Structure formats: C-alpha cells, structure tokens
Amino acid sequence: KSNDLMANVHGNLPAWSHDDPKKFWSMADRNERANGAAYREFEVALPVELTTDQQKALVNDFITQQVGLKPFQYAIHAPMAALAGVPQPHAHIMFSDRVEDGIAREPAQHFKRYNPTTPEKGGCKKDSGGEDRSALRDKLIAQRKAWADLTNEHLKHHGHSARVDHRSHEARGIQQAPGRH
C-alpha cells in the first residue's frame, strides 16, 4: 500500500551509484555471489507516541549505532492495523554488509569476494559471516536490546512514559499469552 509510506531515506552509497539506491540494490542483486546476501534487514516497530520526524530521528540513531557507514535505505510505513484499526508504524531498514575502504571500484568489482592480500583487486570486505549459531543469537539479542534501549531514550526525551522491552513475555515472567496481530 503506497498510501501508508511516511518516509524513504538512504545514505552511504558508493560514488558509482550516483546517490541512487535503486541502482545500488540492483547492482547488489546482479553482482553479489549466488550464495551471498545482497542485503540485511531490520524490521522494527515504531512507537505511535512519536511523530514521523521523531520516528525518523530514532531510526537514524539506530542506523548510526548498528549499521555505521555501510550503505543503507529505510522506509517507514504506518498501515492501519487490521484488528484494532489504529496506525501501526514500523520501519524496514536495509543495509549492505560491504564496508567502503576508500578504493574506487566499479559495481561488478564492488560486490566481488574481498582480497586481503591485494584489496584493490577484490571487492569491498563484508563485516558479517564466520560466526557460529551461538554468536549470531547473542548478536541478535544485543541488537534487539539496543533497539529497545534507544526507543526508550527517545520516548523519554519527548516526554512520554511508555516504554518497550525486547524480551519475550516468558523471559519477563509474564504469564499472559502474547497478543494476536
């Protein structure tokens, strides 16, 4: 539904993309290894208490904290919830794992495998991979906690008493079944 799009923001794209995220993601799809990830994504719920500009500030702070200088794009949507009929704002944050290193590359080379011996002959290095399941789980939990902490900072800063918690009902000792969405 295009009528629920509240924001569409991108950044940190390499020079060859000419600040065009569509070109960047198209080249990632075309040139990334067949078994490689063209992008990673966070999908996060946004507090209804915050205005769209405040929600964008929250997402931008999260990107600074978790994505850094890697290429990214995000969209904020606020569709009406099917059951309650209230806005349900959320963001889709896409980012590349490829880290710019100052070496000028064409798109096809940008997405090649990194060459540690002669970096100029390979692609940009990815900062993901090589982690076992336990490390990946711990990283995911840390990212969820970072989102909750940052969301709570923004809510407090804007004078709202509402708070979020990244933990499950079970982990929080709540016996109530999760709500149906």
PDB file of N, CA and C in Angstrom, residues 72-175:
ATOM      1  N   PHE A  72      22.806   2.068   3.181  1.00  0.00           N
ATOM      2  CA  PHE A  72      21.521   1.710   3.768  1.00  0.00           C
ATOM      3  C   PHE A  72      20.380   2.420   3.059  1.00  0.00           C
ATOM      4  N   GLN A  73      19.190   1.900   3.285  1.00  0.00           N
ATOM      5  CA  GLN A  73      17.950   2.554   2.880  1.00  0.00           C
ATOM      6  C   GLN A  73      16.885   2.101   3.861  1.00  0.00           C
ATOM      7  N   TYR A  74      16.003   3.021   4.220  1.00  0.00           N
ATOM      8  CA  TYR A  74      14.886   2.607   5.053  1.00  0.00           C
ATOM      9  C   TYR A  74      13.603   3.274   4.610  1.00  0.00           C
ATOM     10  N   ALA A  75      12.508   2.596   4.927  1.00  0.00           N
ATOM     11  CA  ALA A  75      11.177   3.120   4.669  1.00  0.00           C
ATOM     12  C   ALA A  75      10.377   2.988   5.959  1.00  0.00           C
ATOM     13  N   ILE A  76       9.634   4.032   6.263  1.00  0.00           N
ATOM     14  CA  ILE A  76       8.707   3.993   7.393  1.00  0.00           C
ATOM     15  C   ILE A  76       7.302   3.911   6.824  1.00  0.00           C
ATOM     16  N   HIS A  77       6.560   2.917   7.299  1.00  0.00           N
ATOM     17  CA  HIS A  77       5.168   2.719   6.903  1.00  0.00           C
ATOM     18  C   HIS A  77       4.293   2.860   8.141  1.00  0.00           C
ATOM     19  N   ALA A  78       3.059   3.291   7.936  1.00  0.00           N
ATOM     20  CA  ALA A  78       2.101   3.362   9.046  1.00  0.00           C
ATOM     21  C   ALA A  78       0.746   2.855   8.570  1.00  0.00           C
ATOM     22  N   PRO A  79       0.662   1.548   8.264  1.00  0.00           N
ATOM     23  CA  PRO A  79      -0.633   0.997   7.837  1.00  0.00           C
ATOM     24  C   PRO A  79      -1.592   0.931   9.028  1.00  0.00           C
ATOM     25  N   MET A  80      -2.859   0.831   8.725  1.00  0.00           N
ATOM     26  CA  MET A  80      -3.848   0.673   9.783  1.00  0.00           C
ATOM     27  C   MET A  80      -3.874  -0.809  10.180  1.00  0.00           C
ATOM     28  N   ALA A  81      -3.842  -1.054  11.474  1.00  0.00           N
ATOM     29  CA  ALA A  81      -3.884  -2.427  11.976  1.00  0.00           C
ATOM     30  C   ALA A  81      -5.229  -3.050  11.629  1.00  0.00           C
ATOM     31  N   ALA A  82      -5.197  -4.280  11.165  1.00  0.00           N
ATOM     32  CA  ALA A  82      -6.424  -4.965  10.737  1.00  0.00           C
ATOM     33  C   ALA A  82      -7.406  -5.169  11.885  1.00  0.00           C
ATOM     34  N   LEU A  83      -6.903  -5.505  13.068  1.00  0.00           N
ATOM     35  CA  LEU A  83      -7.795  -5.810  14.184  1.00  0.00           C
ATOM     36  C   LEU A  83      -8.259  -4.575  14.943  1.00  0.00           C
ATOM     37  N   ALA A  84      -7.357  -3.651  15.238  1.00  0.00           N
ATOM     38  CA  ALA A  84      -7.716  -2.504  16.070  1.00  0.00           C
ATOM     39  C   ALA A  84      -8.049  -1.248  15.272  1.00  0.00           C
ATOM     40  N   GLY A  85      -7.665  -1.203  13.995  1.00  0.00           N
ATOM     41  CA  GLY A  85      -7.951  -0.040  13.174  1.00  0.00           C
ATOM     42  C   GLY A  85      -7.161   1.205  13.561  1.00  0.00           C
ATOM     43  N   VAL A  86      -5.989   1.014  14.181  1.00  0.00           N
ATOM     44  CA  VAL A  86      -5.129   2.128  14.575  1.00  0.00           C
ATOM     45  C   VAL A  86      -3.828   2.043  13.772  1.00  0.00           C
ATOM     46  N   PRO A  87      -3.126   3.174  13.616  1.00  0.00           N
ATOM     47  CA  PRO A  87      -1.863   3.129  12.876  1.00  0.00           C
ATOM     48  C   PRO A  87      -0.855   2.178  13.529  1.00  0.00           C
ATOM     49  N   GLN A  88      -0.120   1.480  12.704  1.00  0.00           N
ATOM     50  CA  GLN A  88       0.884   0.516  13.161  1.00  0.00           C
ATOM     51  C   GLN A  88       2.214   0.862  12.485  1.00  0.00           C
ATOM     52  N   PRO A  89       2.871   1.965  12.952  1.00  0.00           N
ATOM     53  CA  PRO A  89       4.104   2.392  12.278  1.00  0.00           C
ATOM     54  C   PRO A  89       5.254   1.416  12.500  1.00  0.00           C
ATOM     55  N   HIS A  90       6.020   1.221  11.441  1.00  0.00           N
ATOM     56  CA  HIS A  90       7.192   0.354  11.510  1.00  0.00           C
ATOM     57  C   HIS A  90       8.160   0.775  10.417  1.00  0.00           C
ATOM     58  N   ALA A  91       9.405   0.334  10.558  1.00  0.00           N
ATOM     59  CA  ALA A  91      10.429   0.667   9.568  1.00  0.00           C
ATOM     60  C   ALA A  91      11.078  -0.604   9.047  1.00  0.00           C
ATOM     61  N   HIS A  92      11.386  -0.583   7.757  1.00  0.00           N
ATOM     62  CA  HIS A  92      12.186  -1.617   7.110  1.00  0.00           C
ATOM     63  C   HIS A  92      13.538  -0.958   6.852  1.00  0.00           C
ATOM     64  N   ILE A  93      14.593  -1.488   7.462  1.00  0.00           N
ATOM     65  CA  ILE A  93      15.934  -0.928   7.323  1.00  0.00           C
ATOM     66  C   ILE A  93      16.791  -1.942   6.570  1.00  0.00           C
ATOM     67  N   MET A  94      17.149  -1.617   5.336  1.00  0.00           N
ATOM     68  CA  MET A  94      18.015  -2.481   4.522  1.00  0.00           C
ATOM     69  C   MET A  94      19.418  -1.913   4.571  1.00  0.00           C
ATOM     70  N   PHE A  95      20.405  -2.795   4.649  1.00  0.00           N
ATOM     71  CA  PHE A  95      21.788  -2.328   4.591  1.00  0.00           C
ATOM     72  C   PHE A  95      22.679  -3.394   3.993  1.00  0.00           C
ATOM     73  N   SER A  96      23.748  -2.935   3.398  1.00  0.00           N
ATOM     74  CA  SER A  96      24.747  -3.828   2.822  1.00  0.00           C
ATOM     75  C   SER A  96      25.788  -4.134   3.888  1.00  0.00           C
ATOM     76  N   ASP A  97      26.306  -5.339   3.874  1.00  0.00           N
ATOM     77  CA  ASP A  97      27.394  -5.707   4.791  1.00  0.00           C
ATOM     78  C   ASP A  97      28.749  -5.273   4.267  1.00  0.00           C
ATOM     79  N   ARG A  98      28.786  -4.729   3.073  1.00  0.00           N
ATOM     80  CA  ARG A  98      30.048  -4.320   2.451  1.00  0.00           C
ATOM     81  C   ARG A  98      30.497  -2.977   3.016  1.00  0.00           C
ATOM     82  N   VAL A  99      31.747  -2.945   3.469  1.00  0.00           N
ATOM     83  CA  VAL A  99      32.305  -1.759   4.113  1.00  0.00           C
ATOM     84  C   VAL A  99      33.213  -1.025   3.125  1.00  0.00           C
ATOM     85  N   GLU A 100      32.916   0.246   2.883  1.00  0.00           N
ATOM     86  CA  GLU A 100      33.749   1.068   1.998  1.00  0.00           C
ATOM     87  C   GLU A 100      35.155   1.197   2.600  1.00  0.00           C
ATOM     88  N   ASP A 101      36.165   1.144   1.733  1.00  0.00           N
ATOM     89  CA  ASP A 101      37.546   1.241   2.216  1.00  0.00           C
ATOM     90  C   ASP A 101      38.344   2.317   1.485  1.00  0.00           C
ATOM     91  N   GLY A 102      37.653   3.152   0.703  1.00  0.00           N
ATOM     92  CA  GLY A 102      38.332   4.237   0.011  1.00  0.00           C
ATOM     93  C   GLY A 102      38.893   3.861  -1.349  1.00  0.00           C
ATOM     94  N   ILE A 103      38.788   2.594  -1.729  1.00  0.00           N
ATOM     95  CA  ILE A 103      39.274   2.149  -3.042  1.00  0.00           C
ATOM     96  C   ILE A 103      38.117   2.287  -4.036  1.00  0.00           C
ATOM     97  N   ALA A 104      38.355   3.018  -5.133  1.00  0.00           N
ATOM     98  CA  ALA A 104      37.323   3.192  -6.157  1.00  0.00           C
ATOM     99  C   ALA A 104      37.150   1.875  -6.916  1.00  0.00           C
ATOM    100  N   ARG A 105      35.901   1.418  -6.980  1.00  0.00           N
ATOM    101  CA  ARG A 105      35.589   0.178  -7.696  1.00  0.00           C
ATOM    102  C   ARG A 105      34.339   0.394  -8.534  1.00  0.00           C
ATOM    103  N   GLU A 106      34.259  -0.329  -9.630  1.00  0.00           N
ATOM    104  CA  GLU A 106      33.035  -0.370 -10.420  1.00  0.00           C
ATOM    105  C   GLU A 106      32.082  -1.341  -9.720  1.00  0.00           C
ATOM    106  N   PRO A 107      30.775  -1.275 -10.022  1.00  0.00           N
ATOM    107  CA  PRO A 107      29.799  -2.126  -9.324  1.00  0.00           C
ATOM    108  C   PRO A 107      30.144  -3.615  -9.334  1.00  0.00           C
ATOM    109  N   ALA A 108      30.552  -4.158 -10.471  1.00  0.00           N
ATOM    110  CA  ALA A 108      30.847  -5.596 -10.531  1.00  0.00           C
ATOM    111  C   ALA A 108      31.970  -5.973  -9.577  1.00  0.00           C
ATOM    112  N   GLN A 109      32.990  -5.115  -9.461  1.00  0.00           N
ATOM    113  CA  GLN A 109      34.098  -5.409  -8.554  1.00  0.00           C
ATOM    114  C   GLN A 109      33.699  -5.158  -7.106  1.00  0.00           C
ATOM    115  N   HIS A 110      32.897  -4.143  -6.864  1.00  0.00           N
ATOM    116  CA  HIS A 110      32.466  -3.779  -5.511  1.00  0.00           C
ATOM    117  C   HIS A 110      31.923  -4.998  -4.765  1.00  0.00           C
ATOM    118  N   PHE A 111      31.170  -5.842  -5.470  1.00  0.00           N
ATOM    119  CA  PHE A 111      30.492  -6.977  -4.837  1.00  0.00           C
ATOM    120  C   PHE A 111      31.263  -8.297  -4.956  1.00  0.00           C
ATOM    121  N   LYS A 112      32.489  -8.263  -5.488  1.00  0.00           N
ATOM    122  CA  LYS A 112      33.307  -9.481  -5.555  1.00  0.00           C
ATOM    123  C   LYS A 112      33.812  -9.852  -4.165  1.00  0.00           C
ATOM    124  N   ARG A 113      34.331 -11.056  -4.060  1.00  0.00           N
ATOM    125  CA  ARG A 113      34.930 -11.511  -2.807  1.00  0.00           C
ATOM    126  C   ARG A 113      36.129 -10.631  -2.479  1.00  0.00           C
ATOM    127  N   TYR A 114      36.272 -10.289  -1.220  1.00  0.00           N
ATOM    128  CA  TYR A 114      37.374  -9.451  -0.722  1.00  0.00           C
ATOM    129  C   TYR A 114      38.705 -10.177  -0.906  1.00  0.00           C
ATOM    130  N   ASN A 115      39.740  -9.432  -1.279  1.00  0.00           N
ATOM    131  CA  ASN A 115      41.081  -9.995  -1.433  1.00  0.00           C
ATOM    132  C   ASN A 115      41.975  -9.358  -0.361  1.00  0.00           C
ATOM    133  N   PRO A 116      42.277 -10.088   0.722  1.00  0.00           N
ATOM    134  CA  PRO A 116      43.058  -9.482   1.811  1.00  0.00           C
ATOM    135  C   PRO A 116      44.504  -9.156   1.439  1.00  0.00           C
ATOM    136  N   THR A 117      45.060  -9.865   0.477  1.00  0.00           N
ATOM    137  CA  THR A 117      46.445  -9.627   0.067  1.00  0.00           C
ATOM    138  C   THR A 117      46.568  -8.370  -0.785  1.00  0.00           C
ATOM    139  N   THR A 118      45.680  -8.241  -1.749  1.00  0.00           N
ATOM    140  CA  THR A 118      45.661  -7.049  -2.618  1.00  0.00           C
ATOM    141  C   THR A 118      44.210  -6.554  -2.696  1.00  0.00           C
ATOM    142  N   PRO A 119      43.799  -5.758  -1.698  1.00  0.00           N
ATOM    143  CA  PRO A 119      42.399  -5.320  -1.622  1.00  0.00           C
ATOM    144  C   PRO A 119      41.887  -4.638  -2.890  1.00  0.00           C
ATOM    145  N   GLU A 120      42.763  -3.943  -3.613  1.00  0.00           N
ATOM    146  CA  GLU A 120      42.318  -3.232  -4.817  1.00  0.00           C
ATOM    147  C   GLU A 120      41.893  -4.188  -5.940  1.00  0.00           C
ATOM    148  N   LYS A 121      42.252  -5.463  -5.832  1.00  0.00           N
ATOM    149  CA  LYS A 121      41.872  -6.448  -6.848  1.00  0.00           C
ATOM    150  C   LYS A 121      40.574  -7.174  -6.497  1.00  0.00           C
ATOM    151  N   GLY A 122      40.138  -7.033  -5.252  1.00  0.00           N
ATOM    152  CA  GLY A 122      38.907  -7.696  -4.829  1.00  0.00           C
ATOM    153  C   GLY A 122      37.789  -6.697  -4.586  1.00  0.00           C
ATOM    154  N   GLY A 123      36.746  -7.193  -3.972  1.00  0.00           N
ATOM    155  CA  GLY A 123      35.601  -6.347  -3.647  1.00  0.00           C
ATOM    156  C   GLY A 123      35.737  -5.743  -2.263  1.00  0.00           C
ATOM    157  N   CYS A 124      34.733  -4.971  -1.879  1.00  0.00           N
ATOM    158  CA  CYS A 124      34.699  -4.415  -0.520  1.00  0.00           C
ATOM    159  C   CYS A 124      34.493  -5.559   0.470  1.00  0.00           C
ATOM    160  N   LYS A 125      35.153  -5.471   1.582  1.00  0.00           N
ATOM    161  CA  LYS A 125      35.069  -6.514   2.606  1.00  0.00           C
ATOM    162  C   LYS A 125      33.698  -6.486   3.276  1.00  0.00           C
ATOM    163  N   LYS A 126      33.180  -7.675   3.558  1.00  0.00           N
ATOM    164  CA  LYS A 126      31.936  -7.793   4.324  1.00  0.00           C
ATOM    165  C   LYS A 126      32.306  -7.933   5.797  1.00  0.00           C
ATOM    166  N   ASP A 127      31.494  -7.351   6.669  1.00  0.00           N
ATOM    167  CA  ASP A 127      31.798  -7.490   8.095  1.00  0.00           C
ATOM    168  C   ASP A 127      30.891  -8.517   8.757  1.00  0.00           C
ATOM    169  N   SER A 128      30.324  -9.411   7.945  1.00  0.00           N
ATOM    170  CA  SER A 128      29.474 -10.468   8.503  1.00  0.00           C
ATOM    171  C   SER A 128      30.081 -11.816   8.154  1.00  0.00           C
ATOM    172  N   GLY A 129      29.492 -12.832   8.679  1.00  0.00           N
ATOM    173  CA  GLY A 129      29.916 -14.184   8.336  1.00  0.00           C
ATOM    174  C   GLY A 129      30.933 -14.746   9.303  1.00  0.00           C
ATOM    175  N   GLY A 130      31.054 -16.059   9.278  1.00  0.00           N
ATOM    176  CA  GLY A 130      32.033 -16.740  10.098  1.00  0.00           C
ATOM    177  C   GLY A 130      31.649 -16.874  11.558  1.00  0.00           C
ATOM    178  N   GLU A 131      30.421 -16.496  11.910  1.00  0.00           N
ATOM    179  CA  GLU A 131      30.005 -16.597  13.308  1.00  0.00           C
ATOM    180  C   GLU A 131      29.158 -17.853  13.506  1.00  0.00           C
ATOM    181  N   ASP A 132      29.352 -18.522  14.646  1.00  0.00           N
ATOM    182  CA  ASP A 132      28.541 -19.712  14.914  1.00  0.00           C
ATOM    183  C   ASP A 132      27.154 -19.305  15.407  1.00  0.00           C
ATOM    184  N   ARG A 133      26.266 -20.294  15.513  1.00  0.00           N
ATOM    185  CA  ARG A 133      24.869 -20.023  15.897  1.00  0.00           C
ATOM    186  C   ARG A 133      24.756 -19.289  17.228  1.00  0.00           C
ATOM    187  N   SER A 134      25.575 -19.662  18.178  1.00  0.00           N
ATOM    188  CA  SER A 134      25.528 -19.032  19.495  1.00  0.00           C
ATOM    189  C   SER A 134      25.896 -17.554  19.414  1.00  0.00           C
ATOM    190  N   ALA A 135      26.939 -17.246  18.657  1.00  0.00           N
ATOM    191  CA  ALA A 135      27.360 -15.851  18.488  1.00  0.00           C
ATOM    192  C   ALA A 135      26.297 -15.056  17.747  1.00  0.00           C
ATOM    193  N   LEU A 136      25.683 -15.665  16.728  1.00  0.00           N
ATOM    194  CA  LEU A 136      24.625 -14.985  15.975  1.00  0.00           C
ATOM    195  C   LEU A 136      23.409 -14.707  16.866  1.00  0.00           C
ATOM    196  N   ARG A 137      23.054 -15.675  17.705  1.00  0.00           N
ATOM    197  CA  ARG A 137      21.932 -15.488  18.636  1.00  0.00           C
ATOM    198  C   ARG A 137      22.228 -14.358  19.606  1.00  0.00           C
ATOM    199  N   ASP A 138      23.433 -14.363  20.168  1.00  0.00           N
ATOM    200  CA  ASP A 138      23.816 -13.306  21.114  1.00  0.00           C
ATOM    201  C   ASP A 138      23.812 -11.934  20.450  1.00  0.00           C
ATOM    202  N   LYS A 139      24.264 -11.891  19.204  1.00  0.00           N
ATOM    203  CA  LYS A 139      24.281 -10.628  18.460  1.00  0.00           C
ATOM    204  C   LYS A 139      22.851 -10.129  18.225  1.00  0.00           C
ATOM    205  N   LEU A 140      21.951 -11.037  17.863  1.00  0.00           N
ATOM    206  CA  LEU A 140      20.557 -10.667  17.631  1.00  0.00           C
ATOM    207  C   LEU A 140      19.910 -10.144  18.913  1.00  0.00           C
ATOM    208  N   ILE A 141      20.153 -10.803  20.017  1.00  0.00           N
ATOM    209  CA  ILE A 141      19.599 -10.348  21.302  1.00  0.00           C
ATOM    210  C   ILE A 141      20.149  -8.969  21.653  1.00  0.00           C
ATOM    211  N   ALA A 142      21.441  -8.755  21.417  1.00  0.00           N
ATOM    212  CA  ALA A 142      22.056  -7.448  21.690  1.00  0.00           C
ATOM    213  C   ALA A 142      21.455  -6.365  20.795  1.00  0.00           C
ATOM    214  N   GLN A 143      21.179  -6.696  19.528  1.00  0.00           N
ATOM    215  CA  GLN A 143      20.564  -5.722  18.618  1.00  0.00           C
ATOM    216  C   GLN A 143      19.142  -5.395  19.053  1.00  0.00           C
ATOM    217  N   ARG A 144      18.390  -6.396  19.480  1.00  0.00           N
ATOM    218  CA  ARG A 144      17.026  -6.143  19.970  1.00  0.00           C
ATOM    219  C   ARG A 144      17.051  -5.265  21.214  1.00  0.00           C
ATOM    220  N   LYS A 145      17.994  -5.542  22.116  1.00  0.00           N
ATOM    221  CA  LYS A 145      18.129  -4.727  23.326  1.00  0.00           C
ATOM    222  C   LYS A 145      18.532  -3.303  22.973  1.00  0.00           C
ATOM    223  N   ALA A 146      19.453  -3.156  22.016  1.00  0.00           N
ATOM    224  CA  ALA A 146      19.884  -1.819  21.594  1.00  0.00           C
ATOM    225  C   ALA A 146      18.703  -1.027  21.024  1.00  0.00           C
ATOM    226  N   TRP A 147      17.841  -1.695  20.229  1.00  0.00           N
ATOM    227  CA  TRP A 147      16.655  -1.024  19.691  1.00  0.00           C
ATOM    228  C   TRP A 147      15.730  -0.591  20.832  1.00  0.00           C
ATOM    229  N   ALA A 148      15.470  -1.480  21.778  1.00  0.00           N
ATOM    230  CA  ALA A 148      14.588  -1.148  22.902  1.00  0.00           C
ATOM    231  C   ALA A 148      15.161  -0.001  23.723  1.00  0.00           C
ATOM    232  N   ASP A 149      16.441  -0.069  24.027  1.00  0.00           N
ATOM    233  CA  ASP A 149      17.075   0.996  24.826  1.00  0.00           C
ATOM    234  C   ASP A 149      16.999   2.339  24.114  1.00  0.00           C
ATOM    235  N   LEU A 150      17.295   2.347  22.825  1.00  0.00           N
ATOM    236  CA  LEU A 150      17.259   3.589  22.053  1.00  0.00           C
ATOM    237  C   LEU A 150      15.827   4.125  21.940  1.00  0.00           C
ATOM    238  N   THR A 151      14.877   3.223  21.716  1.00  0.00           N
ATOM    239  CA  THR A 151      13.461   3.626  21.653  1.00  0.00           C
ATOM    240  C   THR A 151      13.042   4.269  22.968  1.00  0.00           C
ATOM    241  N   ASN A 152      13.433   3.661  24.076  1.00  0.00           N
ATOM    242  CA  ASN A 152      13.072   4.201  25.386  1.00  0.00           C
ATOM    243  C   ASN A 152      13.725   5.559  25.635  1.00  0.00           C
ATOM    244  N   GLU A 153      14.963   5.731  25.162  1.00  0.00           N
ATOM    245  CA  GLU A 153      15.628   7.043  25.286  1.00  0.00           C
ATOM    246  C   GLU A 153      14.840   8.109  24.532  1.00  0.00           C
ATOM    247  N   HIS A 154      14.404   7.778  23.323  1.00  0.00           N
ATOM    248  CA  HIS A 154      13.653   8.738  22.507  1.00  0.00           C
ATOM    249  C   HIS A 154      12.284   9.031  23.129  1.00  0.00           C
ATOM    250  N   LEU A 155      11.614   7.997  23.629  1.00  0.00           N
ATOM    251  CA  LEU A 155      10.323   8.217  24.289  1.00  0.00           C
ATOM    252  C   LEU A 155      10.484   9.143  25.493  1.00  0.00           C
ATOM    253  N   LYS A 156      11.488   8.872  26.305  1.00  0.00           N
ATOM    254  CA  LYS A 156      11.731   9.699  27.491  1.00  0.00           C
ATOM    255  C   LYS A 156      12.068  11.132  27.089  1.00  0.00           C
ATOM    256  N   HIS A 157      12.943  11.283  26.094  1.00  0.00           N
ATOM    257  CA  HIS A 157      13.366  12.611  25.627  1.00  0.00           C
ATOM    258  C   HIS A 157      12.168  13.460  25.187  1.00  0.00           C
ATOM    259  N   HIS A 158      11.169  12.819  24.609  1.00  0.00           N
ATOM    260  CA  HIS A 158       9.999  13.544  24.117  1.00  0.00           C
ATOM    261  C   HIS A 158       8.849  13.555  25.121  1.00  0.00           C
ATOM    262  N   GLY A 159       9.144  13.187  26.373  1.00  0.00           N
ATOM    263  CA  GLY A 159       8.171  13.327  27.453  1.00  0.00           C
ATOM    264  C   GLY A 159       7.101  12.260  27.539  1.00  0.00           C
ATOM    265  N   HIS A 160       7.351  11.096  26.979  1.00  0.00           N
ATOM    266  CA  HIS A 160       6.369  10.005  27.033  1.00  0.00           C
ATOM    267  C   HIS A 160       6.749   8.999  28.114  1.00  0.00           C
ATOM    268  N   SER A 161       5.759   8.475  28.798  1.00  0.00           N
ATOM    269  CA  SER A 161       6.022   7.495  29.854  1.00  0.00           C
ATOM    270  C   SER A 161       6.043   6.060  29.321  1.00  0.00           C
ATOM    271  N   ALA A 162       5.535   5.834  28.131  1.00  0.00           N
ATOM    272  CA  ALA A 162       5.529   4.489  27.542  1.00  0.00           C
ATOM    273  C   ALA A 162       6.966   3.981  27.394  1.00  0.00           C
ATOM    274  N   ARG A 163       7.152   2.677  27.580  1.00  0.00           N
ATOM    275  CA  ARG A 163       8.453   2.049  27.406  1.00  0.00           C
ATOM    276  C   ARG A 163       8.266   0.711  26.703  1.00  0.00           C
ATOM    277  N   VAL A 164       9.326   0.238  26.050  1.00  0.00           N
ATOM    278  CA  VAL A 164       9.299  -1.057  25.374  1.00  0.00           C
ATOM    279  C   VAL A 164      10.349  -1.970  25.997  1.00  0.00           C
ATOM    280  N   ASP A 165      10.181  -3.263  25.796  1.00  0.00           N
ATOM    281  CA  ASP A 165      11.114  -4.253  26.320  1.00  0.00           C
ATOM    282  C   ASP A 165      11.341  -5.284  25.221  1.00  0.00           C
ATOM    283  N   HIS A 166      12.591  -5.597  24.965  1.00  0.00           N
ATOM    284  CA  HIS A 166      12.930  -6.525  23.894  1.00  0.00           C
ATOM    285  C   HIS A 166      12.705  -7.991  24.249  1.00  0.00           C
ATOM    286  N   ARG A 167      12.487  -8.260  25.511  1.00  0.00           N
ATOM    287  CA  ARG A 167      12.365  -9.652  25.963  1.00  0.00           C
ATOM    288  C   ARG A 167      10.958 -10.201  25.736  1.00  0.00           C
ATOM    289  N   SER A 168      10.862 -11.522  25.647  1.00  0.00           N
ATOM    290  CA  SER A 168       9.573 -12.198  25.492  1.00  0.00           C
ATOM    291  C   SER A 168       8.803 -12.133  26.803  1.00  0.00           C
ATOM    292  N   HIS A 169       7.501 -12.398  26.725  1.00  0.00           N
ATOM    293  CA  HIS A 169       6.690 -12.469  27.950  1.00  0.00           C
ATOM    294  C   HIS A 169       7.291 -13.487  28.923  1.00  0.00           C
ATOM    295  N   GLU A 170       7.678 -14.639  28.403  1.00  0.00           N
ATOM    296  CA  GLU A 170       8.236 -15.700  29.251  1.00  0.00           C
ATOM    297  C   GLU A 170       9.490 -15.217  29.971  1.00  0.00           C
ATOM    298  N   ALA A 171      10.395 -14.576  29.234  1.00  0.00           N
ATOM    299  CA  ALA A 171      11.637 -14.081  29.836  1.00  0.00           C
ATOM    300  C   ALA A 171      11.373 -12.999  30.876  1.00  0.00           C
ATOM    301  N   ARG A 172      10.265 -12.290  30.734  1.00  0.00           N
ATOM    302  CA  ARG A 172       9.914 -11.225  31.678  1.00  0.00           C
ATOM    303  C   ARG A 172       9.050 -11.736  32.828  1.00  0.00           C
ATOM    304  N   GLY A 173       8.707 -13.039  32.814  1.00  0.00           N
ATOM    305  CA  GLY A 173       7.895 -13.605  33.881  1.00  0.00           C
ATOM    306  C   GLY A 173       6.420 -13.265  33.762  1.00  0.00           C
ATOM    307  N   ILE A 174       5.983 -12.925  32.561  1.00  0.00           N
ATOM    308  CA  ILE A 174       4.569 -12.584  32.337  1.00  0.00           C
ATOM    309  C   ILE A 174       3.852 -13.837  31.850  1.00  0.00           C
ATOM    310  N   GLN A 175       2.773 -14.211  32.537  1.00  0.00           N
ATOM    311  CA  GLN A 175       2.040 -15.427  32.208  1.00  0.00           C
ATOM    312  C   GLN A 175       1.051 -15.248  31.071  1.00  0.00           C
TER     313      GLN A 175
END
